[in-house]
């Protein structure tokens, strides 16, 4: 039997011009960084591989270049190296996003969970992934079809009718090369992931590549003797892996997350104490997180996203209820405390791990009680944009949707969190009241938004409960539009809310004051709030 072990340079030599290349991972989590760097070096030295199509479920990179260092897909951001990009999120691939904006590559943005399921579909030999996820949003071909610039013309998604119901059919790729990562492999390629923060989509990608007749290149820390690994710890059987690349620079190229080289609390092996000393200071982020946390429910799956929703886990921990929540992350963790920012995707003290396609089965299947997501732009119908923005010069930026569409179309309760204005907004909490020191230059509640990432009318059609929690008030979505239901202490509706909206919402007959304790120091009795609401 020939050895599967090779160097990163030898692995890079197997990637042909025009290849369809798929990379596993989430930012730096489970990213085959050493192989990506070797492929780039080969292109710089030889001009090959060129004209590739690259695809990932989430963002592969580290929002760089950071300190001049490129990671993940950013290694492929060279003219002529890539022709087409299909991703769930561009936010961690700034150089790729720049190529997209400069019309140097064809570019598609599909929901992260749809891409994960496209890999599973291809592994089953299916030419399409059939789903309702994306209906009514910018990936619906009746809007933009997920195309993100004018040089992108080929249709990869279409509307189909099955038994009287509308679905979106996404064309699944035939994969030439899959890049995956694990911790330890035996000589035959049987792979374990004991030191990885997440599993992401490595299994689905490996199986999809083999079903396509492609090759699987796997980066690992260690190689051990055949049969040395406990069979039930093997995540991918060796028959799905063609080459093993043992990482030569672990600290640089096999980091657990973008922010941390290694954190044992992310592995699930150990449970670390999480101190309430890390509580948020009293301010707008905390008051929004507290109000959002009042919508939690014990012992059922919920999801919290980036930005203002990040504060919810901190508030829950401070209030002593974190152990009774089942927070989930798109990368597959259940329970524990989701990591933020540069370690997003990892989880401290998780109770269980599944892979990304499986967690999106849960999201798409309607099992998620609530999702808490950011708020960038909102229109009178309650539709929200978080995926496409225009600067003052008219130049656009498209970070994309990530898992946002799956989450907001699958959850029973959708809670948007954010300030009413952006761009220089400053405020503080003083004597139990919100005091706005400087209003933001940019309004978020607009007559027309740049892109529909969440469709308010679709949410009403399928019976979701939708809230918009801001620094100064709370709106609820109805079939008639946004209804203002709560206002913060110290805020006047006529002078401090309505002038900063391009449209006038419906004002409830019984507008309530937001709970005053949200704006006070000390604990707020969150457990009692949740239990009393659920009685």
Coordinates of C-alpha atoms in Angstrom, one line a residue, residues 19-20 31 44 123 210 272 307 323 375 390 421 475 531:
X19 CA -10.4 22.8 -10.4
X20 CA -13.6 23.1 -8.3
X31 CA -9.1 25.3 8.4
X44 CA 3.1 32.4 -7.4
X123 CA -22.6 13.0 -1.3
X210 CA -15.4 11.2 -3.4
X272 CA -13.7 25.4 32.8
X307 CA -22.8 41.9 17.5
X323 CA -26.5 26.1 32.7
X375 CA -30.1 44.5 13.0
X390 CA -23.4 51.0 0.3
X421 CA -29.0 54.6 14.4
X475 CA -41.2 46.8 17.9
X531 CA -40.4 31.4 34.5

